[in-house]
Amino acid sequence: CVFAPKPSNVNLQTFTGCAVREFTFLAKKPGCRAMRITTDACWGRCETWEKPVLDPPYIEAHHRVCTYNESKLVTVKLQHCAANISPFYTYPKAIRCDCGVCLTTTTECETV
Amino acid sequence: DEASGLGCHLHSFNVTIKSDRRGSCHGTYIVQACVGYCESSAFPSKYSVLLASSFKHNITSVSQCCTIAKMQKIKVCLHCGASWHENMELFTAKTCQCDMCRLSRY
């Protein structure tokens, strides 16, 4: 899975904010041949902070991350699927991206 | 990084304390927070993530946030009228880094 080094008029080394960015991944599920898909996803640098406060837990955090604000579902048909396997693969395509709370209802929130 | 505001850096701010013990004690002090811009991204989840979440988590967010790496205690003196004062301890950030986001509150 890779993000494309685009758009060319934006310097990614210094970019702040949250933008739609081209993203390529391998759609694969058991019983079908994997398919390379290029779509729109979200990438950026959001302002985040932590400050000491007087009361426990003594740190207040403002941790918003670059994520989907609006998306639409796209369904593709994978090739060479086994007879009893549905060939359809659905993924979200980003329409708008924004700095926001990572919603654990719709999102696998990983932090590294 | 420093000039552009990228990364995660110390940032001074004023904190004002008022205590009511034995009259009104007060003081304003400069402490440090960590503020900055760390990388984050969101993209379609892998099939294993879809399966594990009963197809609810179709987006995966991989993020870092600006965090306090090291805190320090500082002693300050509150003023309570002309002759009387009170000591207390405050925390201030010493070092900052892009690191794990606080999932519960972010």
Coordinates of N, CA and C in Angstrom, one line a residue:
Chain A
C1 N 0.8 -1.2 0.0 CA 0.0 0.0 0.0 C 0.9 1.2 0.0
V2 N 0.7 2.1 -1.0 CA 1.6 3.3 -1.0 C 0.8 4.5 -1.4
F3 N 1.2 5.7 -0.9 CA 0.7 6.9 -1.3 C 1.6 7.5 -2.4
A4 N 0.9 8.0 -3.4 CA 1.6 8.6 -4.5 C 2.3 9.9 -4.1
P5 N 3.5 10.2 -4.7 CA 4.2 11.4 -4.4 C 3.6 12.6 -5.1
K6 N 2.4 12.8 -5.0 CA 1.7 13.9 -5.7 C 0.8 14.7 -4.8
P7 N 0.2 15.8 -5.1 CA 0.4 16.6 -6.3 C 1.7 17.3 -6.4
S8 N 2.2 17.7 -7.6 CA 3.5 18.2 -7.7 C 3.6 19.6 -7.2
N9 N 2.5 20.4 -7.2 CA 2.6 21.8 -6.8 C 2.6 21.9 -5.2
V10 N 2.5 20.7 -4.5 CA 2.5 20.8 -3.1 C 3.9 20.1 -2.6
N11 N 4.6 20.8 -1.7 CA 5.8 20.3 -1.2 C 5.4 19.4 0.1
L12 N 5.5 18.1 -0.1 CA 5.1 17.2 0.9 C 5.9 17.3 2.2
Q13 N 7.2 17.8 2.0 CA 8.1 17.9 3.2 C 7.6 18.9 4.2
T14 N 6.9 19.9 3.6 CA 6.5 21.1 4.5 C 5.0 21.2 4.6
F15 N 4.2 20.3 4.0 CA 2.8 20.5 3.9 C 2.2 20.3 5.3
T16 N 1.3 21.3 5.7 CA 0.5 21.1 6.9 C -1.0 21.1 6.5
G17 N -1.8 20.4 7.2 CA -3.2 20.3 6.9 C -3.5 18.9 6.5
C18 N -4.7 18.7 5.9 CA -5.1 17.3 5.6 C -5.8 17.3 4.3
A19 N -5.3 16.5 3.4 CA -5.8 16.5 2.0 C -6.1 15.2 1.4
V20 N -6.9 15.2 0.4 CA -7.1 13.9 -0.4 C -5.8 13.6 -1.2
R21 N -5.4 12.4 -1.2 CA -4.2 12.0 -1.8 C -4.3 10.6 -2.5
E22 N -3.8 10.5 -3.7 CA -3.8 9.2 -4.4 C -3.2 8.1 -3.6
F23 N -3.8 6.9 -3.6 CA -3.3 5.8 -2.8 C -3.5 4.5 -3.5
T24 N -2.5 3.7 -3.6 CA -2.6 2.4 -4.3 C -2.5 1.3 -3.3
F25 N -3.4 0.3 -3.4 CA -3.4 -0.8 -2.5 C -3.8 -2.1 -3.3
L26 N -3.5 -3.2 -2.6 CA -3.8 -4.5 -3.2 C -5.1 -5.0 -2.6
A27 N -6.2 -5.1 -3.4 CA -7.5 -5.6 -2.9 C -7.4 -7.1 -3.0
K28 N -7.4 -7.8 -1.8 CA -7.3 -9.2 -1.9 C -8.2 -9.9 -0.8
K29 N -8.8 -11.0 -1.2 CA -9.5 -11.7 -0.2 C -9.4 -13.2 -0.6
P30 N -9.5 -14.1 0.4 CA -9.3 -15.5 0.1 C -10.2 -16.0 -1.0
G31 N -9.7 -16.8 -1.9 CA -10.5 -17.4 -3.0 C -10.5 -16.6 -4.3
C32 N -9.9 -15.4 -4.3 CA -9.8 -14.5 -5.5 C -8.4 -14.1 -5.8
R33 N -8.1 -13.7 -7.0 CA -6.8 -13.2 -7.3 C -6.8 -11.7 -6.9
A34 N -5.7 -11.3 -6.3 CA -5.6 -9.9 -5.8 C -5.6 -8.9 -7.0
M35 N -6.1 -7.7 -6.7 CA -6.2 -6.7 -7.8 C -5.6 -5.4 -7.3
R36 N -4.8 -4.8 -8.1 CA -4.1 -3.5 -7.7 C -5.1 -2.4 -8.0
I37 N -5.4 -1.6 -6.9 CA -6.4 -0.5 -7.1 C -5.8 0.8 -6.7
T38 N -6.0 1.9 -7.5 CA -5.6 3.2 -7.2 C -6.9 4.0 -6.9
T39 N -6.9 4.7 -5.7 CA -8.0 5.4 -5.3 C -7.6 6.7 -4.5
D40 N -8.6 7.4 -4.0 CA -8.3 8.6 -3.2 C -8.4 8.2 -1.7
A41 N -7.4 8.6 -0.9 CA -7.4 8.4 0.5 C -7.0 9.8 1.2
C42 N -6.6 9.8 2.5 CA -6.3 11.0 3.2 C -4.9 11.0 3.7
W43 N -4.2 12.1 3.7 CA -2.8 12.2 4.2 C -2.6 13.6 4.6
G44 N -1.8 13.8 5.7 CA -1.5 15.2 6.1 C -0.8 15.3 7.4
R45 N -0.7 16.5 7.9 CA -0.2 16.8 9.2 C -1.2 17.7 9.9
C46 N -1.8 17.3 11.0 CA -2.8 18.1 11.7 C -2.1 18.7 12.9
E47 N -2.6 19.8 13.4 CA -2.0 20.4 14.6 C -2.5 19.6 15.8
T48 N -1.6 19.1 16.6 CA -1.9 18.4 17.8 C -1.1 19.0 18.9
W49 N -1.6 18.8 20.1 CA -0.8 19.3 21.3 C -1.1 18.6 22.6
E50 N -0.2 18.7 23.5 CA -0.4 18.2 24.9 C 0.1 19.3 25.8
K51 N -0.7 19.6 26.8 CA -0.2 20.6 27.8 C -0.4 20.1 29.2
P52 N 0.5 20.5 30.2 CA 0.3 20.1 31.5 C -0.8 20.8 32.2
V53 N -1.6 20.1 33.0 CA -2.7 20.8 33.8 C -2.6 20.4 35.2
L54 N -3.3 21.1 36.1 CA -3.1 21.0 37.5 C -3.6 19.6 38.1
D55 N -4.7 19.1 37.5 CA -5.4 18.0 38.0 C -5.1 16.7 37.2
P56 N -5.3 15.5 37.9 CA -5.0 14.3 37.2 C -5.9 14.2 35.9
P57 N -5.4 13.6 34.8 CA -4.1 12.9 34.7 C -2.9 13.8 34.4
Y58 N -3.1 15.1 34.7 CA -2.0 16.1 34.6 C -1.6 16.5 33.1
I59 N -2.2 15.8 32.1 CA -1.9 16.2 30.8 C -3.2 16.3 30.0
E60 N -3.4 17.4 29.3 CA -4.6 17.6 28.5 C -4.1 17.4 27.0
A61 N -4.8 16.6 26.3 CA -4.4 16.3 24.9 C -5.4 16.8 23.9
H62 N -4.9 17.3 22.8 CA -5.8 17.6 21.6 C -5.2 16.9 20.5
H63 N -5.8 15.7 20.2 CA -5.2 14.8 19.2 C -6.2 14.5 18.1
R64 N -6.2 15.4 17.1 CA -7.0 15.2 15.9 C -6.1 14.7 14.8
V65 N -6.6 13.8 14.0 CA -5.8 13.2 12.9 C -6.4 13.4 11.6
C66 N -5.6 13.2 10.5 CA -6.1 13.4 9.2 C -6.9 12.1 8.8
T67 N -8.2 12.3 8.6 CA -9.0 11.2 8.2 C -10.2 11.5 7.3
Y68 N -11.0 10.5 6.9 CA -12.1 10.8 5.9 C -13.1 11.6 6.6
N69 N -13.5 12.7 5.9 CA -14.7 13.5 6.3 C -15.9 13.1 5.5
E70 N -15.7 12.8 4.3 CA -16.8 12.4 3.4 C -16.2 11.3 2.5
S71 N -17.0 10.2 2.3 CA -16.4 9.2 1.4 C -17.6 8.5 0.6
K72 N -17.2 7.8 -0.4 CA -18.3 7.0 -1.0 C -17.7 5.6 -1.3
L73 N -18.6 4.6 -1.2 CA -18.2 3.3 -1.4 C -18.1 2.9 -2.8
V74 N -17.0 2.2 -3.2 CA -16.8 1.8 -4.5 C -16.7 0.3 -4.5
T75 N -17.4 -0.4 -5.4 CA -17.3 -1.9 -5.5 C -16.7 -2.3 -6.8
V76 N -15.7 -3.1 -6.7 CA -15.0 -3.7 -7.9 C -15.2 -5.2 -8.0
K77 N -15.1 -5.7 -9.2 CA -15.2 -7.2 -9.3 C -13.8 -7.8 -9.5
L78 N -13.4 -8.7 -8.5 CA -12.1 -9.3 -8.6 C -12.2 -10.4 -9.6
Q79 N -11.0 -10.7 -10.2 CA -10.9 -11.8 -11.2 C -10.5 -13.1 -10.6
H80 N -10.9 -14.2 -11.3 CA -10.5 -15.5 -11.0 C -10.8 -15.9 -9.6
C81 N -12.1 -15.7 -9.2 CA -12.5 -16.2 -7.9 C -13.0 -17.6 -7.9
A82 N -12.9 -18.3 -6.8 CA -13.4 -19.7 -6.7 C -14.9 -19.7 -6.9
A83 N -15.5 -20.8 -7.3 CA -16.9 -20.8 -7.6 C -17.8 -20.4 -6.5
N84 N -17.5 -20.7 -5.3 CA -18.4 -20.4 -4.2 C -18.1 -19.0 -3.5
I85 N -17.2 -18.2 -4.1 CA -16.7 -16.9 -3.5 C -17.3 -15.8 -4.3
S86 N -17.9 -14.8 -3.6 CA -18.4 -13.6 -4.2 C -17.2 -12.8 -4.8
P87 N -17.2 -12.4 -6.0 CA -16.1 -11.6 -6.6 C -16.1 -10.2 -6.2
F88 N -17.1 -9.7 -5.5 CA -17.2 -8.2 -5.3 C -16.4 -7.8 -4.1
Y89 N -15.7 -6.7 -4.2 CA -14.8 -6.1 -3.2 C -15.2 -4.6 -3.0
T90 N -15.6 -4.2 -1.9 CA -16.0 -2.8 -1.6 C -15.0 -2.1 -0.7
Y91 N -14.7 -0.9 -1.1 CA -13.8 -0.1 -0.3 C -14.2 1.4 -0.4
P92 N -13.8 2.2 0.6 CA -14.2 3.6 0.7 C -13.3 4.5 -0.1
K93 N -13.8 5.4 -0.9 CA -13.0 6.4 -1.6 C -13.2 7.7 -1.0
A94 N -12.1 8.4 -0.7 CA -12.2 9.7 0.0 C -12.8 10.8 -0.9
I95 N -13.8 11.5 -0.5 CA -14.3 12.7 -1.2 C -13.7 13.9 -0.5
R96 N -13.7 14.0 0.8 CA -13.1 15.1 1.5 C -12.4 14.5 2.7
C97 N -11.3 15.1 3.1 CA -10.5 14.7 4.2 C -10.4 15.9 5.2
D98 N -10.3 15.6 6.5 CA -10.2 16.7 7.4 C -9.5 16.2 8.7
C99 N -9.0 17.1 9.5 CA -8.4 16.8 10.8 C -9.6 16.6 11.7
G100 N -9.7 15.4 12.3 CA -10.8 15.1 13.2 C -10.5 14.0 14.1
V101 N -11.5 13.7 15.0 CA -11.4 12.6 15.9 C -11.4 11.3 15.1
C102 N -10.6 10.3 15.5 CA -10.6 9.0 14.8 C -11.8 8.2 15.4
L103 N -12.8 8.0 14.6 CA -14.1 7.4 15.0 C -13.9 5.9 15.1
T104 N -14.0 5.3 16.3 CA -13.7 3.9 16.4 C -15.0 3.1 15.9
T105 N -16.0 3.7 15.6 CA -17.2 3.0 15.0 C -16.9 2.6 13.6
T106 N -16.2 3.5 12.8 CA -16.0 3.2 11.4 C -14.6 2.9 11.0
T107 N -13.7 3.2 12.0 CA -12.3 3.3 11.7 C -11.4 2.4 12.6
E108 N -10.5 1.7 12.0 CA -9.4 1.0 12.8 C -8.4 2.1 13.1
C109 N -8.4 2.5 14.4 CA -7.5 3.6 14.8 C -6.2 3.1 15.3
E110 N -5.1 3.2 14.4 CA -3.8 2.7 14.8 C -2.9 3.9 15.1
T111 N -2.1 3.8 16.1 CA -1.2 4.9 16.4 C 0.2 4.3 16.6
V112 N 1.2 4.9 16.0 CA 2.5 4.3 16.0 C 3.6 5.3 16.6
Chain B
D1 N 12.5 22.2 10.3 CA 11.3 21.9 11.0 C 10.9 23.0 12.0
E2 N 11.9 23.5 12.7 CA 11.6 24.5 13.7 C 10.9 25.7 13.2
A3 N 11.4 26.2 12.1 CA 10.9 27.5 11.5 C 9.5 27.3 10.9
S4 N 9.3 26.1 10.2 CA 8.1 25.9 9.5 C 6.9 25.5 10.5
G5 N 7.3 25.1 11.7 CA 6.3 24.6 12.7 C 6.1 23.1 12.5
L6 N 6.7 22.5 11.6 CA 6.6 21.0 11.4 C 7.2 20.3 12.6
G7 N 6.8 19.1 12.9 CA 7.3 18.4 14.0 C 6.6 18.8 15.3
C8 N 7.2 18.6 16.4 CA 6.5 18.7 17.7 C 7.5 19.4 18.6
H9 N 7.1 20.6 19.1 CA 8.1 21.5 19.8 C 7.5 22.1 21.1
L10 N 8.4 22.5 21.9 CA 8.0 23.2 23.1 C 7.4 24.6 22.8
H11 N 6.4 24.9 23.6 CA 5.6 26.1 23.4 C 5.2 26.7 24.7
S12 N 5.6 27.9 25.0 CA 5.4 28.5 26.3 C 4.0 29.1 26.4
F13 N 3.3 28.9 27.6 CA 2.1 29.6 27.8 C 1.9 30.0 29.3
N14 N 1.1 30.9 29.5 CA 0.9 31.4 30.9 C -0.2 30.5 31.6
V15 N 0.1 30.2 32.9 CA -0.9 29.6 33.7 C -1.1 30.4 34.9
T16 N -2.4 30.7 35.2 CA -2.8 31.5 36.4 C -3.4 30.6 37.4
I17 N -2.9 30.7 38.6 CA -3.4 29.9 39.7 C -4.0 30.7 40.8
K18 N -5.2 30.3 41.2 CA -5.8 31.0 42.4 C -6.2 30.0 43.4
S19 N -5.7 30.2 44.6 CA -6.1 29.2 45.7 C -6.9 30.0 46.8
D20 N -7.9 29.4 47.4 CA -8.7 30.1 48.4 C -8.2 29.8 49.8
R21 N -7.2 28.9 49.9 CA -6.8 28.5 51.3 C -6.2 29.7 52.0
R22 N -6.6 30.0 53.2 CA -6.2 31.2 54.0 C -6.2 32.5 53.1
G23 N -7.3 32.7 52.6 CA -7.4 34.0 51.8 C -7.1 33.7 50.3
S24 N -7.0 34.7 49.5 CA -6.8 34.4 48.1 C -5.3 34.5 47.8
C25 N -4.8 33.3 47.4 CA -3.4 33.3 47.0 C -3.4 33.2 45.4
H26 N -2.5 33.8 44.8 CA -2.5 33.7 43.3 C -1.1 33.9 42.7
G27 N -1.0 33.6 41.5 CA 0.3 33.7 40.8 C 0.1 33.4 39.3
T28 N 0.9 34.0 38.5 CA 0.9 33.6 37.0 C 2.3 33.2 36.7
Y29 N 2.4 32.0 36.0 CA 3.7 31.4 35.7 C 3.7 31.0 34.2
I30 N 4.9 31.0 33.7 CA 5.1 30.5 32.3 C 5.5 29.0 32.4
V31 N 4.7 28.1 31.8 CA 5.0 26.7 31.7 C 5.0 26.3 30.2
Q32 N 5.5 25.1 29.9 CA 5.7 24.8 28.5 C 4.8 23.6 28.2
A33 N 4.2 23.7 26.9 CA 3.4 22.6 26.4 C 4.1 22.1 25.1
C34 N 3.6 21.1 24.5 CA 4.1 20.6 23.2 C 3.1 20.8 22.2
V35 N 3.5 21.4 21.1 CA 2.6 21.8 20.0 C 3.2 21.5 18.7
G36 N 2.5 20.9 17.7 CA 3.1 20.7 16.4 C 2.3 19.9 15.5
Y37 N 3.0 19.6 14.4 CA 2.3 18.9 13.3 C 3.0 17.6 13.0
C38 N 2.3 16.5 13.3 CA 2.9 15.1 13.0 C 2.0 14.5 11.9
E39 N 2.7 13.5 11.3 CA 2.0 12.9 10.1 C 0.9 11.9 10.5
S40 N -0.2 12.0 9.7 CA -1.3 11.0 9.9 C -1.9 10.7 8.5
S41 N -2.5 9.5 8.4 CA -3.1 9.1 7.1 C -4.2 8.2 7.4
A42 N -5.1 8.1 6.4 CA -6.3 7.2 6.5 C -6.5 6.6 5.1
F43 N -6.8 5.3 5.1 CA -6.9 4.6 3.8 C -7.8 3.3 3.9
P44 N -8.2 2.7 2.8 CA -9.1 1.5 3.0 C -8.4 0.4 3.8
S45 N -9.2 -0.2 4.6 CA -8.6 -1.3 5.5 C -8.3 -2.6 4.7
K46 N -7.4 -3.3 5.2 CA -7.1 -4.6 4.6 C -8.2 -5.6 4.9
Y47 N -8.3 -6.7 4.2 CA -9.4 -7.6 4.3 C -9.4 -8.2 5.7
S48 N -8.2 -8.4 6.3 CA -8.1 -9.0 7.6 C -8.8 -8.1 8.7
V49 N -8.6 -6.8 8.5 CA -9.2 -5.8 9.4 C -10.7 -5.8 9.2
L50 N -11.2 -5.9 8.0 CA -12.6 -5.9 7.7 C -13.2 -7.2 8.4
L51 N -12.6 -8.3 8.3 CA -13.1 -9.5 8.9 C -13.2 -9.4 10.4
A52 N -12.1 -8.9 11.0 CA -12.0 -8.8 12.4 C -13.0 -7.9 13.0
S53 N -13.4 -6.9 12.2 CA -14.4 -5.9 12.7 C -15.8 -6.1 12.2
S54 N -16.1 -7.3 11.7 CA -17.4 -7.6 11.1 C -17.7 -6.6 10.0
F55 N -16.8 -6.2 9.2 CA -16.9 -5.3 8.1 C -17.3 -3.9 8.5
K56 N -17.1 -3.5 9.8 CA -17.4 -2.2 10.3 C -16.3 -1.2 10.0
H57 N -15.1 -1.6 10.3 CA -13.9 -0.7 10.1 C -13.4 -0.8 8.7
N58 N -14.0 -0.1 7.8 CA -13.5 -0.1 6.4 C -12.4 1.0 6.1
I59 N -12.2 1.8 7.1 CA -11.1 2.8 7.0 C -10.0 2.4 8.1
T60 N -8.8 2.5 7.8 CA -7.7 2.4 8.8 C -7.0 3.7 8.9
S61 N -6.8 4.2 10.1 CA -6.1 5.5 10.3 C -4.8 5.1 11.0
V62 N -3.7 5.6 10.4 CA -2.4 5.4 11.1 C -1.8 6.8 11.4
S63 N -1.6 7.1 12.6 CA -1.3 8.4 13.1 C -0.3 8.6 14.1
Q64 N 0.4 9.7 14.1 CA 1.2 10.2 15.2 C 0.7 11.5 15.7
C65 N 0.9 11.8 16.9 CA 0.4 13.1 17.5 C 1.6 13.7 18.3
C66 N 1.5 15.0 18.5 CA 2.5 15.7 19.3 C 2.3 15.4 20.8
T67 N 3.3 14.9 21.4 CA 3.1 14.5 22.8 C 4.3 15.0 23.7
I68 N 4.0 15.1 25.0 CA 5.0 15.4 26.0 C 5.8 14.1 26.2
A69 N 7.1 14.2 25.9 CA 8.0 13.0 26.1 C 8.5 13.0 27.6
K70 N 8.9 14.2 28.1 CA 9.4 14.3 29.4 C 8.8 15.5 30.1
M71 N 8.3 15.3 31.4 CA 7.8 16.4 32.2 C 8.7 16.7 33.3
Q72 N 8.6 17.9 33.8 CA 9.4 18.3 34.9 C 8.6 19.0 35.9
K73 N 8.9 18.8 37.2 CA 8.1 19.5 38.3 C 8.9 20.8 38.6
I74 N 8.1 21.9 38.7 CA 8.8 23.1 39.1 C 8.0 23.6 40.3
K75 N 8.8 24.2 41.2 CA 8.2 24.8 42.5 C 7.9 26.3 42.2
V76 N 6.7 26.7 42.6 CA 6.4 28.1 42.4 C 5.8 28.6 43.8
C77 N 5.8 29.9 43.9 CA 5.4 30.6 45.1 C 4.2 31.4 44.8
L78 N 3.1 31.1 45.4 CA 1.8 31.9 45.3 C 1.9 33.0 46.3
H79 N 1.4 34.2 45.8 CA 1.4 35.3 46.7 C 0.0 35.4 47.4
C80 N 0.0 35.6 48.7 CA -1.3 35.7 49.4 C -1.2 36.9 50.3
G81 N -1.3 38.0 49.7 CA -1.3 39.3 50.5 C 0.2 39.7 50.7
A82 N 0.4 40.6 51.5 CA 1.7 41.3 51.7 C 2.8 40.4 52.2
S83 N 2.5 39.6 53.3 CA 3.6 39.0 54.0 C 3.6 37.4 53.8
W84 N 2.5 36.9 53.3 CA 2.3 35.5 53.4 C 2.3 34.9 52.0
H85 N 2.9 33.7 51.9 CA 2.9 33.0 50.6 C 2.9 31.5 50.8
E86 N 2.6 30.9 49.7 CA 2.4 29.4 49.7 C 3.1 28.8 48.6
N87 N 3.8 27.7 48.8 CA 4.5 27.0 47.8 C 3.7 25.9 47.2
M88 N 3.8 25.7 45.9 CA 3.2 24.6 45.2 C 4.0 24.1 44.1
E89 N 3.6 22.9 43.6 CA 4.4 22.3 42.5 C 3.6 22.3 41.2
L90 N 4.2 22.6 40.1 CA 3.6 22.6 38.8 C 4.3 21.7 37.8
F91 N 3.7 21.2 36.8 CA 4.4 20.4 35.8 C 4.6 21.3 34.6
T92 N 5.7 21.0 33.9 CA 6.0 21.7 32.7 C 6.6 20.7 31.7
A93 N 6.4 20.9 30.4 CA 7.0 19.9 29.5 C 8.5 20.2 29.3
K94 N 9.3 19.2 29.2 CA 10.7 19.3 29.1 C 11.1 19.0 27.6
T95 N 10.6 17.9 27.1 CA 10.9 17.5 25.7 C 9.6 17.0 25.1
C96 N 9.6 17.1 23.7 CA 8.4 16.8 22.9 C 8.8 15.8 21.8
Q97 N 7.8 15.0 21.4 CA 8.0 14.2 20.2 C 6.7 13.7 19.6
C98 N 6.8 13.5 18.2 CA 5.6 12.9 17.6 C 5.6 11.4 18.0
D99 N 4.5 11.0 18.6 CA 4.4 9.7 19.2 C 2.9 9.2 19.2
M100 N 2.6 8.3 20.0 CA 1.3 7.7 20.0 C 0.2 8.7 20.3
C101 N -0.9 8.7 19.6 CA -2.0 9.6 19.9 C -2.8 9.0 21.1
R102 N -3.4 9.8 21.8 CA -4.3 9.3 22.9 C -5.6 9.0 22.3
L103 N -5.8 7.6 22.1 CA -6.9 7.1 21.3 C -8.2 7.5 22.0
S104 N -8.2 7.4 23.4 CA -9.5 7.6 24.1 C -10.1 9.0 23.9
R105 N -9.2 10.0 23.6 CA -9.7 11.4 23.6 C -9.4 12.1 22.3
Y106 N -8.8 11.3 21.3 CA -8.4 12.1 20.1 C -9.4 12.0 19.0

